[in-house]
Every structure is written in C-alpha cells, then in structure tokens.
Amino acid sequence: MAGRKPPFAEQIMTKIDLSALEAALDALPSAYPGPGGAAGLLLEGAPLAARAWGYADLDARRPMTSETRLPICSISKQFTCMALLAAFPDPERLSGRLAALAPAFVGPRPSLAELCHNQSGLRDYWALTVLEGAKAEQPFRREDLAPMLAHLRSGHFAPGLRYSYCNLNYRLLADLLEAETGLPLEELYRRHVWAPAGMSGAVLTADTRRPEDRVTGYEGDAANGWIPAVNGVYWIGDAGISASLEDMLAYERWIDATREDPRGLYRRISEPVAFRDGTPAEYGYGLRRSAVAGLEATGHGGALRGFRCHRLNIRAARLSVVVMFNHQADAHGAAQRLARAALGEAEASPAAPISAEWVRSWIGAETGLIARISRHEGGGSLRFAVGAEPLREHEGALVSPLSRIEREGEGLILRRASENLTERLRPLPKAPPQDAGELAGRYVSADLGGAEMRIEARGGAAHVWFKGFLGEGRPEPLSFVAPDLWLISTRRSMDAPAPGDWTLQLSRDASGAVAGARVGCWLARGLRYDKRL
C-alpha cells in the first residue's frame, strides 16, 4: 500500500497535518529500527496514509507488505469480548461454569464482566509459567493450562477491587465460549467480527510455532543485530489472531461505520466501565481508554517474542492508527507518535532530571512489591510493574503515564488510577549486601501445588531457578535490595514482554533462620514458599 496523499487531502487539511504525518511515517523505520513493519491510518473511515517496509523474513528476503499477516497478539482480547457479547445477550449466565474450570478455588469468584475488564484478581498464567519451570522457547500446549487451573486456589486481590493485567481471564472466556456454543472460537470470530468487518485474511493461529505467511519475528536491536525468535506457546482467547495491515484497517473502517449504532459491537465494548466501588475504570472488554492530544482514545497493544503491534481509535477525530512490527520495538510509542503528528501536537520536550531525594528503593504495603526510582537525563524512571515507566517531576510530585507519586512523611503515596490502587511505599534501608548463603536451598509452594524454587549461592553470586510441571527453568540472577528483600530478574519468558522483576521477601522462624519466602511480580503477587532444605 503506497503512502501517497488521498484524493480528498485538501478537504481535511484543517483537521489533519498531512505533512507532519507523512514525515512521521517516513521516519518510522529509522525511529523504530528492525527487520520490517507496516503502519496505516484512517480518517472518517477512509485511507489517510500507509506504509510497509523491510522484510517479513530476512533469510528468504521476503518483503513485508500490507497483506503480510502478523500475530496481533493481545489485540485479540477485544475480539474475544465481542464474540462473547454477540453470542450471549446475558453473558453472566455462564459464570457458573467457572467453578468447574477451577475446582480448588476458594473465596469469591469473579464475574464474566470482571474477566473482560481484567478485574478478576487472578494471577497471570504466563507469569506463572516461569514459576512452573518453563524455558522461554519450549512448547506450551493447550492442555498444559489444566494443571495450573487444578491448583488455582486464590487470586492476589478480591474480584472487582483492582485492575491487574491477566491473560488467564480471556483464556477462560475462550474455553467458556467454545463449551457453551459448541463452535470453535475461530468460527465465532469470523461470524461476529471478521466477516462483518471485511477482515478476509484474518485467521486464528493459536499455535505460535506455525506463523501465517511464513513471517518471522526477531529478537535483538540495532546495536547487536537481529536473530529469529523461537516461540512455542499455544494461546487462544487472550491472543492468537493473525491479520494483515489490510485486515486491521478494514476493522478500523467497520468501527467507524458502526460508531453511532448502539448495538454495534465496538461501540458496546467502548462504553465506560467501573470497579465494584463505582470508581471509573480505564480498561474494559479488552480495550484500554487513554488520551492522545487531549482526545479520548480506545486501543490495545500486542506482544509476542519477535513481534509488537498497537492500534488506536480516536472517536472524536474519527482517526484510527495501526502499527505492526516483526521485531520488538515500541509499537505503542510509534502509534502515539503517528496520532500526535496527524493531530498537529508537537512532541513533548525532554524533562529535567528528577530530584535526587526521590532516588531509592521502596516496598509497597499492599502488593508487597519493591518499587525502584532512578534518576537520569530526561527525568527519571519507576520500576514497579512489568517495565520501566518514565517519570517527570511536576508540582512536587512525580508523574508518569500510569502513576503519580507524592510524599507522605518518610514514605511515599503511589497512586495508579488505572488500577484503582493507592499504594503506600516505605523506604528501604541502605545496608551492606546480605550473605546469600543463608538463602540457599530448596523451597516448595503449596500455592502452586508443590512447585519448587531452588537458590544457589556460590563465589559471591546468587541465582534462583524454578521447577514445576513444565520442567526446570534456567537460573536467574538474585540481587540484594535490602535486608531480607531480593529481586529476581526475568528478562525472557514464554510470554512477551517477560514478567520483569520479582520481589522475594524472606520470612524467618523464632530462631531467626530463614523459613520461607513470598515471591511476586505485578502480574502474580504474594505466592508463598516454605523452605525445606
């Protein structure tokens, strides 16, 4: 698809900065370098501009085109929610089936809507594959979810209380849909969304070992080069759809065409949602609500090792943006850049470095997670969830797209409105490194049905690895943060992006000996381990 100006360009010049948009599109390959990509925009349901560049497969020199189908990964979640709403006028009548899927679960169970809104409180199953001993490249079959569900006893917060991203929510929805309708999920997608939207090339490629159109995803970067990414996961409902740029732009045209229809599926999943306490929620039905150039936007990203994609719909401007990479550059940032360029908003100027007194490690009272604030040119960063969040200092507080951090006595208040979370952060003491020798040994988690954690300390280094029904994982570095608090760094896992940093908090018996630990990351918190050796 060429990037030439549409014939109606003169009619939209007052609304869209076409020259800035063309320049931003031209700059994508250099601003987000990698083997290949595709991007396009629609205005009022009509093509505005598009590009496809580079290669779908470097070794075969197969070019990337607007018809090359790539995994859209977690963008699939909104399709699952639309299929649910289309197939069942009252989806909550399926809630009773959840008990059979997770028979050991104790406590309040989430509603179907809370699954759709990532408010279930369930731990993410892709994060748990790390604790079950999986290596990044190994197969994960459809039936491999069952052992996890068999041991699922609790969540990490009560349903409807908070937001936490959880792929398990949509995997459960997929299983419920197929069981209740007797139809494969691909048929439900095709019947309710793909056919009406004209997405003629869309397919369900749940087995990531067999990508469509022989497309290859790549790990690496411009400094170190790119190597083919190896994936072995089977995912359905939470991800799994492959589609081309042409398919995704057809989807965006359908969204625009049905925008005023109260029965329109995208209109329905775009409606405001709330937490159980009535607080408005930014995430619902597989869509994240955000602001771009001061306008409300709905959209979602997707990630698999070797692939990144993002789509945005800005209803008030009737503007849609789609970005697809077969590498791991920031597709979300690229989509935002294109939207801002089209709407005439200048890029934000670099921030000044944050004040040094913010810089230290903190521990969250509710989540039990370590939060680390660092300072650098261009502001600072917060490491609390999956990746680093850019921080700016503003009116005595630190702000990021997801967080606001304010002082409270000796501690901090971390407010994350999208999660309905107000977290009190306690400063961690700066202390000499703790001897890792007393951590060494074997730990067992009843929360995970007997999965194990092994810690080894040797030659001044400490490593941890996990063993479970998926095998025995690779050793990961264990880093001291504060007395009885350590970080486990997971940079590669079966899902992408990886869970990131896990907090390991030791517990001791009456004699002061290490008796166990709690392990958690943003996606899966508060898992207990007892020391056995």
PDB file of N, CA and C in Angstrom, residues 85-130:
ATOM      1  N   LEU A  85     -20.177 -11.034  23.719  1.00  0.00           N
ATOM      2  CA  LEU A  85     -21.374 -10.204  23.745  1.00  0.00           C
ATOM      3  C   LEU A  85     -22.318 -10.535  22.596  1.00  0.00           C
ATOM      4  N   ALA A  86     -21.749 -10.906  21.442  1.00  0.00           N
ATOM      5  CA  ALA A  86     -22.594 -11.241  20.297  1.00  0.00           C
ATOM      6  C   ALA A  86     -23.298 -12.584  20.493  1.00  0.00           C
ATOM      7  N   ALA A  87     -22.616 -13.524  21.106  1.00  0.00           N
ATOM      8  CA  ALA A  87     -23.174 -14.875  21.243  1.00  0.00           C
ATOM      9  C   ALA A  87     -24.169 -14.988  22.392  1.00  0.00           C
ATOM     10  N   PHE A  88     -24.027 -14.115  23.421  1.00  0.00           N
ATOM     11  CA  PHE A  88     -24.859 -14.250  24.616  1.00  0.00           C
ATOM     12  C   PHE A  88     -25.389 -12.896  25.059  1.00  0.00           C
ATOM     13  N   PRO A  89     -26.708 -12.687  24.951  1.00  0.00           N
ATOM     14  CA  PRO A  89     -27.285 -11.432  25.435  1.00  0.00           C
ATOM     15  C   PRO A  89     -27.001 -11.196  26.917  1.00  0.00           C
ATOM     16  N   ASP A  90     -26.920 -12.291  27.689  1.00  0.00           N
ATOM     17  CA  ASP A  90     -26.611 -12.193  29.120  1.00  0.00           C
ATOM     18  C   ASP A  90     -25.403 -13.082  29.419  1.00  0.00           C
ATOM     19  N   PRO A  91     -24.195 -12.584  29.192  1.00  0.00           N
ATOM     20  CA  PRO A  91     -23.010 -13.426  29.387  1.00  0.00           C
ATOM     21  C   PRO A  91     -22.851 -13.950  30.799  1.00  0.00           C
ATOM     22  N   GLU A  92     -23.404 -13.244  31.809  1.00  0.00           N
ATOM     23  CA  GLU A  92     -23.189 -13.671  33.190  1.00  0.00           C
ATOM     24  C   GLU A  92     -23.815 -15.033  33.492  1.00  0.00           C
ATOM     25  N   ARG A  93     -24.694 -15.485  32.625  1.00  0.00           N
ATOM     26  CA  ARG A  93     -25.269 -16.808  32.875  1.00  0.00           C
ATOM     27  C   ARG A  93     -24.235 -17.916  32.722  1.00  0.00           C
ATOM     28  N   LEU A  94     -23.073 -17.571  32.142  1.00  0.00           N
ATOM     29  CA  LEU A  94     -22.003 -18.556  32.017  1.00  0.00           C
ATOM     30  C   LEU A  94     -21.122 -18.625  33.258  1.00  0.00           C
ATOM     31  N   SER A  95     -21.314 -17.713  34.209  1.00  0.00           N
ATOM     32  CA  SER A  95     -20.422 -17.629  35.358  1.00  0.00           C
ATOM     33  C   SER A  95     -20.354 -18.929  36.142  1.00  0.00           C
ATOM     34  N   GLY A  96     -21.455 -19.664  36.161  1.00  0.00           N
ATOM     35  CA  GLY A  96     -21.467 -20.923  36.905  1.00  0.00           C
ATOM     36  C   GLY A  96     -20.471 -21.940  36.395  1.00  0.00           C
ATOM     37  N   ARG A  97     -20.075 -21.814  35.146  1.00  0.00           N
ATOM     38  CA  ARG A  97     -19.107 -22.757  34.576  1.00  0.00           C
ATOM     39  C   ARG A  97     -17.689 -22.545  35.121  1.00  0.00           C
ATOM     40  N   LEU A  98     -17.421 -21.374  35.714  1.00  0.00           N
ATOM     41  CA  LEU A  98     -16.079 -21.115  36.211  1.00  0.00           C
ATOM     42  C   LEU A  98     -15.683 -22.085  37.308  1.00  0.00           C
ATOM     43  N   ALA A  99     -16.644 -22.516  38.118  1.00  0.00           N
ATOM     44  CA  ALA A  99     -16.340 -23.437  39.211  1.00  0.00           C
ATOM     45  C   ALA A  99     -15.766 -24.746  38.687  1.00  0.00           C
ATOM     46  N   ALA A 100     -16.290 -25.227  37.569  1.00  0.00           N
ATOM     47  CA  ALA A 100     -15.783 -26.480  37.003  1.00  0.00           C
ATOM     48  C   ALA A 100     -14.384 -26.312  36.427  1.00  0.00           C
ATOM     49  N   LEU A 101     -14.059 -25.112  35.916  1.00  0.00           N
ATOM     50  CA  LEU A 101     -12.738 -24.884  35.338  1.00  0.00           C
ATOM     51  C   LEU A 101     -11.662 -24.756  36.405  1.00  0.00           C
ATOM     52  N   ALA A 102     -12.031 -24.258  37.581  1.00  0.00           N
ATOM     53  CA  ALA A 102     -11.063 -24.080  38.674  1.00  0.00           C
ATOM     54  C   ALA A 102     -11.673 -24.646  39.957  1.00  0.00           C
ATOM     55  N   PRO A 103     -11.705 -25.977  40.089  1.00  0.00           N
ATOM     56  CA  PRO A 103     -12.445 -26.605  41.193  1.00  0.00           C
ATOM     57  C   PRO A 103     -11.860 -26.332  42.570  1.00  0.00           C
ATOM     58  N   ALA A 104     -10.581 -26.009  42.690  1.00  0.00           N
ATOM     59  CA  ALA A 104      -9.962 -25.813  44.001  1.00  0.00           C
ATOM     60  C   ALA A 104     -10.059 -24.371  44.489  1.00  0.00           C
ATOM     61  N   PHE A 105     -10.622 -23.474  43.671  1.00  0.00           N
ATOM     62  CA  PHE A 105     -10.636 -22.049  44.019  1.00  0.00           C
ATOM     63  C   PHE A 105     -11.504 -21.811  45.252  1.00  0.00           C
ATOM     64  N   VAL A 106     -10.956 -21.023  46.190  1.00  0.00           N
ATOM     65  CA  VAL A 106     -11.650 -20.703  47.432  1.00  0.00           C
ATOM     66  C   VAL A 106     -11.888 -19.195  47.476  1.00  0.00           C
ATOM     67  N   GLY A 107     -13.081 -18.802  47.888  1.00  0.00           N
ATOM     68  CA  GLY A 107     -13.368 -17.374  48.006  1.00  0.00           C
ATOM     69  C   GLY A 107     -14.243 -16.884  46.883  1.00  0.00           C
ATOM     70  N   PRO A 108     -14.538 -15.574  46.890  1.00  0.00           N
ATOM     71  CA  PRO A 108     -15.420 -15.011  45.857  1.00  0.00           C
ATOM     72  C   PRO A 108     -14.836 -15.207  44.463  1.00  0.00           C
ATOM     73  N   ARG A 109     -15.693 -15.591  43.538  1.00  0.00           N
ATOM     74  CA  ARG A 109     -15.258 -15.773  42.156  1.00  0.00           C
ATOM     75  C   ARG A 109     -15.614 -14.535  41.337  1.00  0.00           C
ATOM     76  N   PRO A 110     -14.794 -14.221  40.349  1.00  0.00           N
ATOM     77  CA  PRO A 110     -15.087 -13.045  39.528  1.00  0.00           C
ATOM     78  C   PRO A 110     -16.295 -13.265  38.636  1.00  0.00           C
ATOM     79  N   SER A 111     -16.931 -12.183  38.244  1.00  0.00           N
ATOM     80  CA  SER A 111     -17.995 -12.246  37.251  1.00  0.00           C
ATOM     81  C   SER A 111     -17.366 -12.337  35.867  1.00  0.00           C
ATOM     82  N   LEU A 112     -18.181 -12.634  34.865  1.00  0.00           N
ATOM     83  CA  LEU A 112     -17.691 -12.648  33.487  1.00  0.00           C
ATOM     84  C   LEU A 112     -17.219 -11.256  33.080  1.00  0.00           C
ATOM     85  N   ALA A 113     -17.942 -10.221  33.506  1.00  0.00           N
ATOM     86  CA  ALA A 113     -17.526  -8.853  33.177  1.00  0.00           C
ATOM     87  C   ALA A 113     -16.167  -8.546  33.779  1.00  0.00           C
ATOM     88  N   GLU A 114     -15.907  -9.022  34.993  1.00  0.00           N
ATOM     89  CA  GLU A 114     -14.614  -8.761  35.633  1.00  0.00           C
ATOM     90  C   GLU A 114     -13.481  -9.507  34.937  1.00  0.00           C
ATOM     91  N   LEU A 115     -13.779 -10.635  34.333  1.00  0.00           N
ATOM     92  CA  LEU A 115     -12.782 -11.261  33.474  1.00  0.00           C
ATOM     93  C   LEU A 115     -12.489 -10.360  32.274  1.00  0.00           C
ATOM     94  N   CYS A 116     -13.543  -9.846  31.650  1.00  0.00           N
ATOM     95  CA  CYS A 116     -13.378  -8.983  30.471  1.00  0.00           C
ATOM     96  C   CYS A 116     -12.627  -7.699  30.791  1.00  0.00           C
ATOM     97  N   HIS A 117     -12.745  -7.219  32.038  1.00  0.00           N
ATOM     98  CA  HIS A 117     -12.170  -5.927  32.410  1.00  0.00           C
ATOM     99  C   HIS A 117     -10.828  -6.067  33.125  1.00  0.00           C
ATOM    100  N   ASN A 118     -10.270  -7.264  33.206  1.00  0.00           N
ATOM    101  CA  ASN A 118      -9.023  -7.502  33.959  1.00  0.00           C
ATOM    102  C   ASN A 118      -9.160  -7.068  35.411  1.00  0.00           C
ATOM    103  N   GLN A 119     -10.314  -7.329  35.980  1.00  0.00           N
ATOM    104  CA  GLN A 119     -10.562  -7.040  37.392  1.00  0.00           C
ATOM    105  C   GLN A 119     -10.783  -8.316  38.206  1.00  0.00           C
ATOM    106  N   SER A 120     -10.415  -9.461  37.658  1.00  0.00           N
ATOM    107  CA  SER A 120     -10.716 -10.729  38.315  1.00  0.00           C
ATOM    108  C   SER A 120      -9.892 -10.967  39.570  1.00  0.00           C
ATOM    109  N   GLY A 121      -8.683 -10.392  39.639  1.00  0.00           N
ATOM    110  CA  GLY A 121      -7.770 -10.692  40.738  1.00  0.00           C
ATOM    111  C   GLY A 121      -6.985 -11.966  40.532  1.00  0.00           C
ATOM    112  N   LEU A 122      -7.217 -12.677  39.427  1.00  0.00           N
ATOM    113  CA  LEU A 122      -6.465 -13.900  39.157  1.00  0.00           C
ATOM    114  C   LEU A 122      -5.044 -13.556  38.726  1.00  0.00           C
ATOM    115  N   ARG A 123      -4.129 -14.451  39.040  1.00  0.00           N
ATOM    116  CA  ARG A 123      -2.739 -14.254  38.622  1.00  0.00           C
ATOM    117  C   ARG A 123      -2.579 -14.652  37.159  1.00  0.00           C
ATOM    118  N   ASP A 124      -1.689 -13.961  36.483  1.00  0.00           N
ATOM    119  CA  ASP A 124      -1.471 -14.199  35.064  1.00  0.00           C
ATOM    120  C   ASP A 124      -0.772 -15.533  34.834  1.00  0.00           C
ATOM    121  N   TYR A 125      -1.328 -16.360  33.955  1.00  0.00           N
ATOM    122  CA  TYR A 125      -0.757 -17.693  33.805  1.00  0.00           C
ATOM    123  C   TYR A 125       0.557 -17.695  33.053  1.00  0.00           C
ATOM    124  N   TRP A 126       0.807 -16.692  32.208  1.00  0.00           N
ATOM    125  CA  TRP A 126       2.100 -16.641  31.539  1.00  0.00           C
ATOM    126  C   TRP A 126       3.210 -16.290  32.526  1.00  0.00           C
ATOM    127  N   ALA A 127       2.924 -15.442  33.501  1.00  0.00           N
ATOM    128  CA  ALA A 127       3.909 -15.204  34.555  1.00  0.00           C
ATOM    129  C   ALA A 127       4.154 -16.474  35.357  1.00  0.00           C
ATOM    130  N   LEU A 128       3.094 -17.223  35.617  1.00  0.00           N
ATOM    131  CA  LEU A 128       3.248 -18.444  36.417  1.00  0.00           C
ATOM    132  C   LEU A 128       4.035 -19.526  35.686  1.00  0.00           C
ATOM    133  N   THR A 129       4.107 -19.464  34.351  1.00  0.00           N
ATOM    134  CA  THR A 129       4.933 -20.464  33.661  1.00  0.00           C
ATOM    135  C   THR A 129       6.390 -20.369  34.096  1.00  0.00           C
ATOM    136  N   VAL A 130       6.854 -19.162  34.457  1.00  0.00           N
ATOM    137  CA  VAL A 130       8.223 -19.010  34.966  1.00  0.00           C
ATOM    138  C   VAL A 130       8.380 -19.834  36.243  1.00  0.00           C
TER     139      VAL A 130
END
